[in-house]
Coordinates of C-alpha atoms and ligand atoms in Angstrom, one line a residue:
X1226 CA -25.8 9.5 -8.5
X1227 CA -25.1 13.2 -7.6
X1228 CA -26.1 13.7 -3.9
X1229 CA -28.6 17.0 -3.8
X1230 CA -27.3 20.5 -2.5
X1231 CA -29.6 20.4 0.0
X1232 CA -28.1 17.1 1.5
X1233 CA -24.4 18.4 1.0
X1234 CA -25.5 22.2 2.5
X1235 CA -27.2 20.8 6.1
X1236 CA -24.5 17.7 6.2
X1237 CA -21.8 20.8 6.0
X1238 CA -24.2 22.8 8.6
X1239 CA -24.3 19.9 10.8
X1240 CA -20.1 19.2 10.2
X1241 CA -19.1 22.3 11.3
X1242 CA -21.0 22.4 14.6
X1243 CA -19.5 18.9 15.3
X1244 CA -15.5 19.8 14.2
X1245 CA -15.4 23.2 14.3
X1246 CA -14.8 25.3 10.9
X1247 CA -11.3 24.2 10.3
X1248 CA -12.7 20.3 10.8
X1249 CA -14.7 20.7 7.3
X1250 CA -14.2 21.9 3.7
X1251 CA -16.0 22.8 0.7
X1252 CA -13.1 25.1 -1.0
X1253 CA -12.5 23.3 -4.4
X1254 CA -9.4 23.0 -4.2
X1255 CA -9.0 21.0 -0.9
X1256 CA -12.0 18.8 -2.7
X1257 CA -10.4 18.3 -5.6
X1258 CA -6.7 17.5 -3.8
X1259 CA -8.8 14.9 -1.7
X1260 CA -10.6 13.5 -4.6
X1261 CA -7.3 11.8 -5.9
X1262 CA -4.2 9.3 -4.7
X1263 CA -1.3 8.1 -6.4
X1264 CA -3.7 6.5 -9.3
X1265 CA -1.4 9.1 -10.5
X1266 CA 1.3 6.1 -11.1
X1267 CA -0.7 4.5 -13.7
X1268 CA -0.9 6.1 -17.1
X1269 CA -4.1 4.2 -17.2
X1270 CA -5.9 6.1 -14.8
X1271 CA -4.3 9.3 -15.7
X1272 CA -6.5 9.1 -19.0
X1273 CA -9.5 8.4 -17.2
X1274 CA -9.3 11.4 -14.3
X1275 CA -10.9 13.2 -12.8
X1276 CA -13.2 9.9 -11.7
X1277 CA -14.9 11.8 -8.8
X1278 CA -15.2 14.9 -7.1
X1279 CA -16.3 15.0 -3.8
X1280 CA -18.4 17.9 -2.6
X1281 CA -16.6 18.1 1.3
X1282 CA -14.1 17.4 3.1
X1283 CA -14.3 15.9 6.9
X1284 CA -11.5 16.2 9.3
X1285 CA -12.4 14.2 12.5
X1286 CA -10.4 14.1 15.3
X1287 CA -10.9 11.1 17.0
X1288 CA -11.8 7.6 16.8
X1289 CA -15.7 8.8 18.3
X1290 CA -15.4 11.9 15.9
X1291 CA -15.0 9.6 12.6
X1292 CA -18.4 7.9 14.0
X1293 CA -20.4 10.9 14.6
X1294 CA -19.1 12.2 10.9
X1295 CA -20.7 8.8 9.5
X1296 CA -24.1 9.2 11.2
X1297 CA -24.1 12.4 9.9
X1298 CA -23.6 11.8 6.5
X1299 CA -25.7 8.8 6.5
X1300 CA -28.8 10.9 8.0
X1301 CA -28.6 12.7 5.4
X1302 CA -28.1 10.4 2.6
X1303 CA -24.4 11.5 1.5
X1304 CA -21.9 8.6 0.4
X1305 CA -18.7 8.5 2.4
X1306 CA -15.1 8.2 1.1
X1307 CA -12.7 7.6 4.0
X1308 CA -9.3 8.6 3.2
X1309 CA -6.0 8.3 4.8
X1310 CA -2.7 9.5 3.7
X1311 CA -3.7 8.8 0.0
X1312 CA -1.1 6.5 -1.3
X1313 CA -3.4 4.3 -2.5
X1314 CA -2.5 3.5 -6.4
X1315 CA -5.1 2.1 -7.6
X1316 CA -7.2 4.9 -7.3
X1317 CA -8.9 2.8 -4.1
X1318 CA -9.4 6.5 -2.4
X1319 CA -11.4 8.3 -5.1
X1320 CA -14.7 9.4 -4.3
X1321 CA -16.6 8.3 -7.4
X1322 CA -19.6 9.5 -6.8
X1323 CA -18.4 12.4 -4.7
X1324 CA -20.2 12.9 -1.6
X1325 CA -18.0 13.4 1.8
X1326 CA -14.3 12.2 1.8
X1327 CA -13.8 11.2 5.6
X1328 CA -9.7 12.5 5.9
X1329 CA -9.2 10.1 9.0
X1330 CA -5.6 12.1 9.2
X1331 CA -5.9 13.8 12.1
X1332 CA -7.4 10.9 14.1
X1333 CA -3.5 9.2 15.3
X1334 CA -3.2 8.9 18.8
X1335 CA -1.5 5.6 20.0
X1336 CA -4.1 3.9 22.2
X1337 CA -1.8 1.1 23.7
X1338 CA 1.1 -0.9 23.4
X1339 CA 0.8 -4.6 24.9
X1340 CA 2.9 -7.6 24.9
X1341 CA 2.4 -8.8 20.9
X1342 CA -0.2 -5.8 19.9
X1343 CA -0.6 -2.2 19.6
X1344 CA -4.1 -0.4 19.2
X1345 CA -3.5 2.9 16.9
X1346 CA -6.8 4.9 15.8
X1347 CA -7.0 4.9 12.1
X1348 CA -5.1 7.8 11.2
X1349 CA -2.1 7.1 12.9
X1350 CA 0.9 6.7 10.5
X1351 CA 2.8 3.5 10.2
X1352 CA 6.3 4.5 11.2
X1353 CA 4.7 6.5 14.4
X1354 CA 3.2 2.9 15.2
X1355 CA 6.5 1.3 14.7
X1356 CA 8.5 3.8 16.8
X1357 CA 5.6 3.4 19.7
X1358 CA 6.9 -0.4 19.6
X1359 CA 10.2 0.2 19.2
X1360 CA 9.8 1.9 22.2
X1361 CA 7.9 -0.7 24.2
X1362 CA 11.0 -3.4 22.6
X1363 CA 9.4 -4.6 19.8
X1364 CA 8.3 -3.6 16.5
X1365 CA 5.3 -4.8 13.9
X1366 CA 5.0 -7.5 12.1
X1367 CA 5.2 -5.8 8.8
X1368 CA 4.8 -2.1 7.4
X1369 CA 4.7 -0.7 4.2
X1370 CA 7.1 1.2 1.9
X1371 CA 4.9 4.4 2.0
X1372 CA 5.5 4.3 6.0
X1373 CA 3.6 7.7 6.5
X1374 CA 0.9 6.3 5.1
X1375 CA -2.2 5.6 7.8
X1376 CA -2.8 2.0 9.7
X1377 CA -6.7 3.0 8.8
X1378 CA -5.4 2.9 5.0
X1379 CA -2.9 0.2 4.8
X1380 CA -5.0 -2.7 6.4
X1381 CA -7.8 -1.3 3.7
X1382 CA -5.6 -0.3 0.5
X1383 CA -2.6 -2.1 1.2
X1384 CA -1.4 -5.5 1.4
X1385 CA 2.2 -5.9 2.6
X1386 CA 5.8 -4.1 2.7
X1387 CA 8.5 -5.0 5.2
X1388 CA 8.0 -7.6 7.2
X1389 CA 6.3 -9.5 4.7
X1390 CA 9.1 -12.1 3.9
X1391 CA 7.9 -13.8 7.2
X1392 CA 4.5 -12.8 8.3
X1393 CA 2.6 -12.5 4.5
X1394 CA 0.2 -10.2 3.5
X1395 CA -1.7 -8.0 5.9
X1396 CA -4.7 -10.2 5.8
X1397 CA -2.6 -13.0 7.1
X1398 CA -3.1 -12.6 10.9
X1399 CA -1.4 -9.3 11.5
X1400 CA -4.8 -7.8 12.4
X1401 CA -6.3 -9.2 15.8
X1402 CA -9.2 -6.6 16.5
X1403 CA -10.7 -4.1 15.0
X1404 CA -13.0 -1.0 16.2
X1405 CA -15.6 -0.4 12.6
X1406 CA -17.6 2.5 12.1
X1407 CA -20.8 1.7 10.3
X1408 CA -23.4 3.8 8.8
X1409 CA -26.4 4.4 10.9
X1410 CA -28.5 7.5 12.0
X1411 CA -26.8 7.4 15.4
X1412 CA -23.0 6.5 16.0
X1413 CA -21.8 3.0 16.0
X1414 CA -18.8 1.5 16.3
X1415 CA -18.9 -2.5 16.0
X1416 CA -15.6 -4.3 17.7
X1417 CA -14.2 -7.5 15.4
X1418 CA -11.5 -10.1 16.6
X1419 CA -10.2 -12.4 14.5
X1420 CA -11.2 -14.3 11.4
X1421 CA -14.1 -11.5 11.7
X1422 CA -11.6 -8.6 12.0
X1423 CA -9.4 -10.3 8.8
X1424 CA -13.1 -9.7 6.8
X1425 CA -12.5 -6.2 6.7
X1426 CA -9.0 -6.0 5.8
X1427 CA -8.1 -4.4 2.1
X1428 CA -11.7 -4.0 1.6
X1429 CA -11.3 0.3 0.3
X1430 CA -13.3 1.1 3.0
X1431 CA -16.5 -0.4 1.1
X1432 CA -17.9 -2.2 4.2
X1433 CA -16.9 0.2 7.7
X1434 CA -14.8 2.6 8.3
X1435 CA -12.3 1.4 10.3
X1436 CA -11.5 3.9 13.4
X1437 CA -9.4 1.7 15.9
X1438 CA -7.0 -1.4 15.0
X1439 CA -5.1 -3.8 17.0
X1440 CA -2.1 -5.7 15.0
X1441 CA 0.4 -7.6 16.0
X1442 CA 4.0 -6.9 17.0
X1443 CA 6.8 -9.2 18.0
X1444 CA 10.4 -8.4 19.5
X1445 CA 12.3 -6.1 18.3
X1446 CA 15.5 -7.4 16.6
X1447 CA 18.9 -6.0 15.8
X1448 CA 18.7 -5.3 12.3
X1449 CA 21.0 -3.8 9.6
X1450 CA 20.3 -1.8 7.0
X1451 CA 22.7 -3.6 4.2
X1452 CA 23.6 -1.9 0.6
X1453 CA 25.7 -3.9 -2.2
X1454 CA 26.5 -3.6 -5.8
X1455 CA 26.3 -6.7 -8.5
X1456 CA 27.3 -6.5 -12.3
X1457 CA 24.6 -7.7 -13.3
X1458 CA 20.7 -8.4 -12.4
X1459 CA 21.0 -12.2 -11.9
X1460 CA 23.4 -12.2 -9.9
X1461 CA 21.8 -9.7 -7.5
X1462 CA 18.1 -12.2 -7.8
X1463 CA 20.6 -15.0 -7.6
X1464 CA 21.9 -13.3 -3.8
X1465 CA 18.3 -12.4 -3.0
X1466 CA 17.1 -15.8 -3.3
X1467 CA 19.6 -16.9 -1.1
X1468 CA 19.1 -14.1 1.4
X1469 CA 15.5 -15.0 1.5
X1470 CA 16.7 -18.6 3.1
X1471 CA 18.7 -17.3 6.0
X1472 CA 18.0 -17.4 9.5
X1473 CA 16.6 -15.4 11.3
X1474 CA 15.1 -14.0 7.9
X1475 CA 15.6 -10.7 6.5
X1476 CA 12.7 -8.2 7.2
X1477 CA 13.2 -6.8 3.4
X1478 CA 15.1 -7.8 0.5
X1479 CA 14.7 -5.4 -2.9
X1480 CA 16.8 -6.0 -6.1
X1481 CA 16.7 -3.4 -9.1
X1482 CA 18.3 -3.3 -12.5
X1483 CA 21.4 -1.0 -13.4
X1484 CA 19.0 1.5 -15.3
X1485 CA 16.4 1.6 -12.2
X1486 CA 19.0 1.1 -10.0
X1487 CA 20.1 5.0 -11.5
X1488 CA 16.9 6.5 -11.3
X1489 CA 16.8 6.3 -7.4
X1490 CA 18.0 8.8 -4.8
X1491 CA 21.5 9.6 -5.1
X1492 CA 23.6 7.7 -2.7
X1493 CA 26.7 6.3 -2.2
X1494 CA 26.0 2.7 -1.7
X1495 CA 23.8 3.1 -4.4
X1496 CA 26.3 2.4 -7.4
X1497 CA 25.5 3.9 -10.8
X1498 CA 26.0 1.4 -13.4
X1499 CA 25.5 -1.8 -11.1
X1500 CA 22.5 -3.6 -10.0
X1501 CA 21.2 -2.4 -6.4
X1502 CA 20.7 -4.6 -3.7
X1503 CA 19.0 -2.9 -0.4
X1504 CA 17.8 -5.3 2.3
X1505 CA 17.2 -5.2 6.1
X1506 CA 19.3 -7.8 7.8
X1507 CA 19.5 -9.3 11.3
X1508 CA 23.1 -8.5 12.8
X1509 CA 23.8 -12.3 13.4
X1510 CA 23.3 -12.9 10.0
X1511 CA 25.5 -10.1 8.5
X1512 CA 28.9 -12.4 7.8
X1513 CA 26.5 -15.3 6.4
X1514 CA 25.0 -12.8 4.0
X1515 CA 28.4 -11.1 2.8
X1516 CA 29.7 -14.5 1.6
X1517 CA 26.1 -14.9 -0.1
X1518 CA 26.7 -11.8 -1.8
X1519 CA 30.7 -11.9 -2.9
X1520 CA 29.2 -15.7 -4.0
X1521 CA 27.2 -14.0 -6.8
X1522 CA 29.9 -11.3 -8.4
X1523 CA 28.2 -8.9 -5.4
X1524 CA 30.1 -6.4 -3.5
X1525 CA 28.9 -4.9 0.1
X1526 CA 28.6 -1.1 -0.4
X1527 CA 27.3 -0.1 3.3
X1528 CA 26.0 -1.6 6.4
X1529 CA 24.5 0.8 8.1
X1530 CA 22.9 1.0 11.9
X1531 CA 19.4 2.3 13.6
X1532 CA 15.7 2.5 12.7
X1533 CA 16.4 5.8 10.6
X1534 CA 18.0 4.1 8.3
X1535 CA 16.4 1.1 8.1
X1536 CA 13.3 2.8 7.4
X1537 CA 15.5 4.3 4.6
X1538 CA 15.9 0.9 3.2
X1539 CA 12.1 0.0 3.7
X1540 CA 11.3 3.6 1.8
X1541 CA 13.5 2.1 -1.3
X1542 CA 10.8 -1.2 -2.0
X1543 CA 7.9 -2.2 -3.1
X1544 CA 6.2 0.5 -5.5
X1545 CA 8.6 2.9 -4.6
X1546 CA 11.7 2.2 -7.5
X1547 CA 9.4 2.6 -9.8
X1548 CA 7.5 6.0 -8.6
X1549 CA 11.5 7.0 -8.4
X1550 CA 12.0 6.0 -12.2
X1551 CA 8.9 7.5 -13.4
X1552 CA 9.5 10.4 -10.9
X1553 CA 13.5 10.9 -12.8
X1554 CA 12.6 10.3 -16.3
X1555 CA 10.3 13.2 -16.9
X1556 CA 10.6 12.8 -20.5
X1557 CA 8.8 9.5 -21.0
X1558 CA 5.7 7.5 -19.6
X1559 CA 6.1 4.2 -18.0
X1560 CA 3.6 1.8 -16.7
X1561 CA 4.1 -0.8 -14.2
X1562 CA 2.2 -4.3 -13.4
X1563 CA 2.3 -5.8 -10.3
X1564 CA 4.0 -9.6 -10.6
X1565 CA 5.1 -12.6 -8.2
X1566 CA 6.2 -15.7 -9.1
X1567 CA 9.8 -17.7 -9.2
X1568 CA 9.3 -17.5 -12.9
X1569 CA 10.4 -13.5 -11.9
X1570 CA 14.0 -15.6 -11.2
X1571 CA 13.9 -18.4 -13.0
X1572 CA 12.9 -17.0 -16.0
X1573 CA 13.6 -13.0 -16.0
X1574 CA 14.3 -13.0 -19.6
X1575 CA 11.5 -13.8 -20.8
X1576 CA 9.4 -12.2 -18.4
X1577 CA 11.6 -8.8 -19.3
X1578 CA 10.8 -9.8 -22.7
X1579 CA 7.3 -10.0 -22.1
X1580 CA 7.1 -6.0 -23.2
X1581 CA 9.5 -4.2 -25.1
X1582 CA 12.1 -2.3 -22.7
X1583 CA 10.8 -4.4 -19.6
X1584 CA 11.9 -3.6 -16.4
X1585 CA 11.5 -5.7 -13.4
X1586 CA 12.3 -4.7 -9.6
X1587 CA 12.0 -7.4 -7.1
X1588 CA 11.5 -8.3 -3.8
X1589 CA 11.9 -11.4 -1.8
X1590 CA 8.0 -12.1 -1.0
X1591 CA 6.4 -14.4 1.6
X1592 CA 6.5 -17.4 -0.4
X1593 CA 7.6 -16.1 -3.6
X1594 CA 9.4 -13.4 -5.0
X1595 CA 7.2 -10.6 -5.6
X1596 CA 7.8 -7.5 -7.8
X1597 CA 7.1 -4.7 -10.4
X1598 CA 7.6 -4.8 -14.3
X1599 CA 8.0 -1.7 -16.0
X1600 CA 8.2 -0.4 -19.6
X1601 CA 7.6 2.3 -21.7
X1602 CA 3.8 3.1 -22.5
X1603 CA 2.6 2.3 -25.6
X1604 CA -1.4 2.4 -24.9
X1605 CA -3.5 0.2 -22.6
X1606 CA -4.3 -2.3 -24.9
X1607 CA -0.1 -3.2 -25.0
X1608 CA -0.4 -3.3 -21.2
X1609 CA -3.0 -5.6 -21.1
X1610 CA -2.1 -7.7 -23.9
X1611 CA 1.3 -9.0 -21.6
X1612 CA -1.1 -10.2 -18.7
X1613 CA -1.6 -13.7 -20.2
X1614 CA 1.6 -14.0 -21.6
X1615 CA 3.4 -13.7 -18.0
X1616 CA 0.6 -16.1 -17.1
X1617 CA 1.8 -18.4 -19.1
X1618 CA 5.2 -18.1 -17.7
X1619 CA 3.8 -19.0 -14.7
X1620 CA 3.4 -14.9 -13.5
X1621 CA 1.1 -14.4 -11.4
X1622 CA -0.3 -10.7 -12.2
X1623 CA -1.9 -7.9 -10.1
X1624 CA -3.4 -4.9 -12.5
X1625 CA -2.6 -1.6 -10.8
X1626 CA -4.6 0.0 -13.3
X1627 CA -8.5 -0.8 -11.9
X1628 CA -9.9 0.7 -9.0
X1629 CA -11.9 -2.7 -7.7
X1630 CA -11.7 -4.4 -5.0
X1631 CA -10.4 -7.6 -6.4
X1632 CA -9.6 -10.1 -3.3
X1633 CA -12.5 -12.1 -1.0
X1634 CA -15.1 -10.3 -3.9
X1635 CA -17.6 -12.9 -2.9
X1636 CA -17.3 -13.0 1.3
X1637 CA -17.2 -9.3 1.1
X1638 CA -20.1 -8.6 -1.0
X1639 CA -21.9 -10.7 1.6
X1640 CA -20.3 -8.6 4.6
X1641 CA -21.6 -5.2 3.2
X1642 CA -25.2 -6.6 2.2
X1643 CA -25.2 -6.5 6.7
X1644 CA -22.5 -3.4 7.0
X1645 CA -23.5 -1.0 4.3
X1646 CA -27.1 -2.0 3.1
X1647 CA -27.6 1.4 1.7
X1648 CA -24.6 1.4 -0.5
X1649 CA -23.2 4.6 0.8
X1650 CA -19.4 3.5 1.4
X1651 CA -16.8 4.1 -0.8
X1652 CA -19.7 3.6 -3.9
X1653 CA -17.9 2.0 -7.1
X1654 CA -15.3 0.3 -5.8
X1655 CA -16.7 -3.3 -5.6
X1656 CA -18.5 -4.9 -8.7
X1657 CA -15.8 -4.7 -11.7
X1658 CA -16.8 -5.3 -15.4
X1659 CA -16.3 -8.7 -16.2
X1660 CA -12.8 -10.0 -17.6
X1661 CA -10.9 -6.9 -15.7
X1662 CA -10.0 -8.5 -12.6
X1663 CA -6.5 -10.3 -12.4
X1664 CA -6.7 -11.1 -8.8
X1665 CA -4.5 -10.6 -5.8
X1666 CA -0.5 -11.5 -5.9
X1667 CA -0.6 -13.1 -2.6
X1668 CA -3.7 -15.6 -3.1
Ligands
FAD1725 C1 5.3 4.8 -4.1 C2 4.3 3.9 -3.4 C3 4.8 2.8 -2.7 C4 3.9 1.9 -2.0 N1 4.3 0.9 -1.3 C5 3.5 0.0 -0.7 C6 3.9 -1.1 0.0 O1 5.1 -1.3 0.3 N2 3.0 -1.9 0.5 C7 1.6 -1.7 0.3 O2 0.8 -2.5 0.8 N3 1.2 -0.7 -0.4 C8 2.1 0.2 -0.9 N4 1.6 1.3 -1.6 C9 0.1 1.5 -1.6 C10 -0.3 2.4 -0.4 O3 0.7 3.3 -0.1 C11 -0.6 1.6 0.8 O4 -1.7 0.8 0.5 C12 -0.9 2.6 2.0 O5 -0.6 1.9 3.1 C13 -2.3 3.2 2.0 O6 -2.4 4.0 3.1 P1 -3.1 5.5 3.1 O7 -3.1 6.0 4.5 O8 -2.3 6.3 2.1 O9 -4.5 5.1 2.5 P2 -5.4 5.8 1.4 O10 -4.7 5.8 0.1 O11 -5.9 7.1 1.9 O12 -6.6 4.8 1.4 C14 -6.4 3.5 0.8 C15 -7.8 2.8 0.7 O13 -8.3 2.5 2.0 C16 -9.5 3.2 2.3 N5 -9.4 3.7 3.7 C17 -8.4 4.5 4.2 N6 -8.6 4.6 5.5 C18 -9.6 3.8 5.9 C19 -10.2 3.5 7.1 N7 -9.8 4.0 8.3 N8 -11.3 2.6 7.1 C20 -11.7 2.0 6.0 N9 -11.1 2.3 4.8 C21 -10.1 3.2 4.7 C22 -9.6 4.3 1.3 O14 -11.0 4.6 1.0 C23 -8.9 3.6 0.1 O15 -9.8 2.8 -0.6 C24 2.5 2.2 -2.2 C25 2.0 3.3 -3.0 C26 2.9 4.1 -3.5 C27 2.4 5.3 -4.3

């Protein structure tokens, strides 16, 4: 439901007395820029934009700020869209029934560092988190490829990136408190420890807004950022597997095909023709994992020192190899589907086979390997189609193309009947069409 005017005119009155003119927006173009994420990696979406406009744009400050800015809104009726960097692709992040997107960018002050935990406010981007540890002698348990993105928006769009191999997804314990905004005609900010504070987590912003989080950290170890080449695509899975099993563990291990392989940033150690192998290695395991990789027709390309570069690494995984080959092959349209599984090893050729062209880049998971098939788009109903054939390989399958929330449905529908009675968060985001939900990778 469009929000009135009226409502959008005194909440932009009222905004600009709190933040100051540059702390709110109503020029369309800033609305419309806000109004989308990287949905813009599914040619899914693409069809369906624009989903939402939203009529302003908030800029708070502070943890306090991104409270008042609720109360405001929800005085005056307005739904709220809290945004972050806007990676999100899914198209978590779009305001579908317009209404205020809450940019939470400029909230990102470090609030402490403590033996095991850091407290960031919301906007704060990953990789300034990890260097505030770094820092202090330790660094987080996990953090994901897009390392700009915000801590506000990973724990409630993301699920995992480097890191994950040992500590899971990010609603596996790497939370420990959180401080919630909640919409109310005064501000309120709830704190949440534990299983509570895991309730929350990659919930789009449907049930608080979160405005301080605590996760964990753990000592900071020596690690390597390790390139190599293979001939061919198994025997660079083959050499991940095997990495995977080493201790101390890798923090990341990504694999990619010759042809993807190509598509990503020129560098050296980054062979054209071969199959790519990036991962982020403890030193003490460096001479273990170079007989691992000469073992499986592999060559080591670079080893390469300090957080910059292992960073580098991290920036090469996860959705990223794909955004790269879509990104370098501006004459055709791929889609990608999110997959895990040790089918993805043990049986790659028929899960490349699965669509024609497929295209699968991999990543040593938690418990399983965990990855990305790509192919050429030939219409959503070919995209779909695949999803039951990987299952019966024994795939599991995550559809990037839906905006849902489609993990903990149930506990969270129950959390916002208390958090949100009024429906104002985030609106659309939970409550898919029957049949459209594949689930979570990491459940
Ligand atoms: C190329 C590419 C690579 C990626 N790699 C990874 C990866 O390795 N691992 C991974 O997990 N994800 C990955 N993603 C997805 C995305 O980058 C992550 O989920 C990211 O951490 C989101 O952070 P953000 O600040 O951009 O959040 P946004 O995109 O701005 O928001 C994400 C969702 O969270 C909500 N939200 C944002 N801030 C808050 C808040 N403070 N309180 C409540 N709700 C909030 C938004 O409404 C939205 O629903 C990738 C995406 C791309 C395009």
């Amino acid at each position: 439901m469009p929000t009135l005017p009226d409502a959008i005119e005194a909440l932009r009155l009222e905004l600009t007395e709190l933040l100051g003119e540059r702390g709110v927006s109503a020029d369309l173009r800033t609305r419309e820029r806000a109004s989308v994420d990287e949905a813009l990696m599914s040619p899914i979406l693409v069809e369906q934009l624009p989903l939402g406009l939203a009529d302003l744009v908030a800029y708070p400050g502070s943890a306090e700020q991104i409270a008042a800015v609720l109360a405001a809104a929800t005085r005056h009726g307005v739904p709220v869209t809290t945004r972050g960097k806007g990676t999100g692709n899914y198209g978590q992040g779009i305001p579908l029934d317009g209404g205020l997107v809450l940019d939470t960018s400029r909230a990102r002050a470090v609030v402490e560092v403590g033996d095991g935990w850091i407290t960031a406010e919301a906007g704060a981007p990953m990789i300034l988190t990890e260097q505030a540890a770094n820092a202090a002698g330790q660094q987080l348990w996990m953090y994901p490829s897009t390392a700009q993105s915000t801590i506000g928006g990973f724990l409630s769009g993301g699920s995992g990136g480097t890191g994950t191999i040992v500590h899971g997804s990010n609603w596996e314990g790497f939370v420990t408190a959180l401080d919630v905004a909640l919409p109310a005609a005064e501000p309120t900010i709830v704190h949440v420890e534990g299983e509570e504070a895991q309730t929350f987590v990659h919930t789009y912003g449907t049930a608080g807004v979160i405005v301080r989080a605590t996760v964990g950290l753990e000592p900071l170890q020596d690690w390597r950022a390790v390139y190599a080449a293979f001939e061919t695509f198994e025997g660079a899975q083959a050499a991940l597997r095997a990495l995977y099993g080493m201790s101390p563990q890798p923090r990341l291990v990504s694999a990619d095909l010759p042809f993807i392989s190509a598509k990503l940033p020129d560098d050296p150690a980054i062979v054209k023709g071969a199959s790519s192998l990036r991962a982020i290695l403890d030193a003490a395991t460096l001479d273990e994992a170079s007989v691992i990789i000469s073992a499986n027709g592999g060559r080591v390309t670079d080893v390469r020192e300090g957080a910059a570069q292992t960073v580098k690494v991290s920036m090469l995984s996860y959705n990223h190899p794909i955004w790269w080959l879509k990104k370098n092959s501006p004459d055709k349209v791929y889609f990608h589907v999110e997959v895990a599984g040790e089918a993805l090893i043990d049986r790659i050729d028929e899960v490349h086979a699965v669509y024609p062209g497929g295209m699968l880049h991999i990543e040593a998971g938690h418990r399983f390997p965990i990855g990305m098939l790509a192919a050429e788009y030939t219409g959503a109903d070919d995209v779909y189609a695949g999803y039951p054939k990987l299952q019966e390989l024994g795939v599991r399958v995550h559809s990037p193309h839906q905006y849902y929330v489609d993990h903990g449905v149930e506990e969270l529908t129950a959390l916002k009947e208390r958090t949100d009675p009024d429906g104002l968060l985030n609106p659309g985001h939970l409550g898919a069409p029957a049949g459209l939900l594949t689930g979570g990778l990491g459940k």
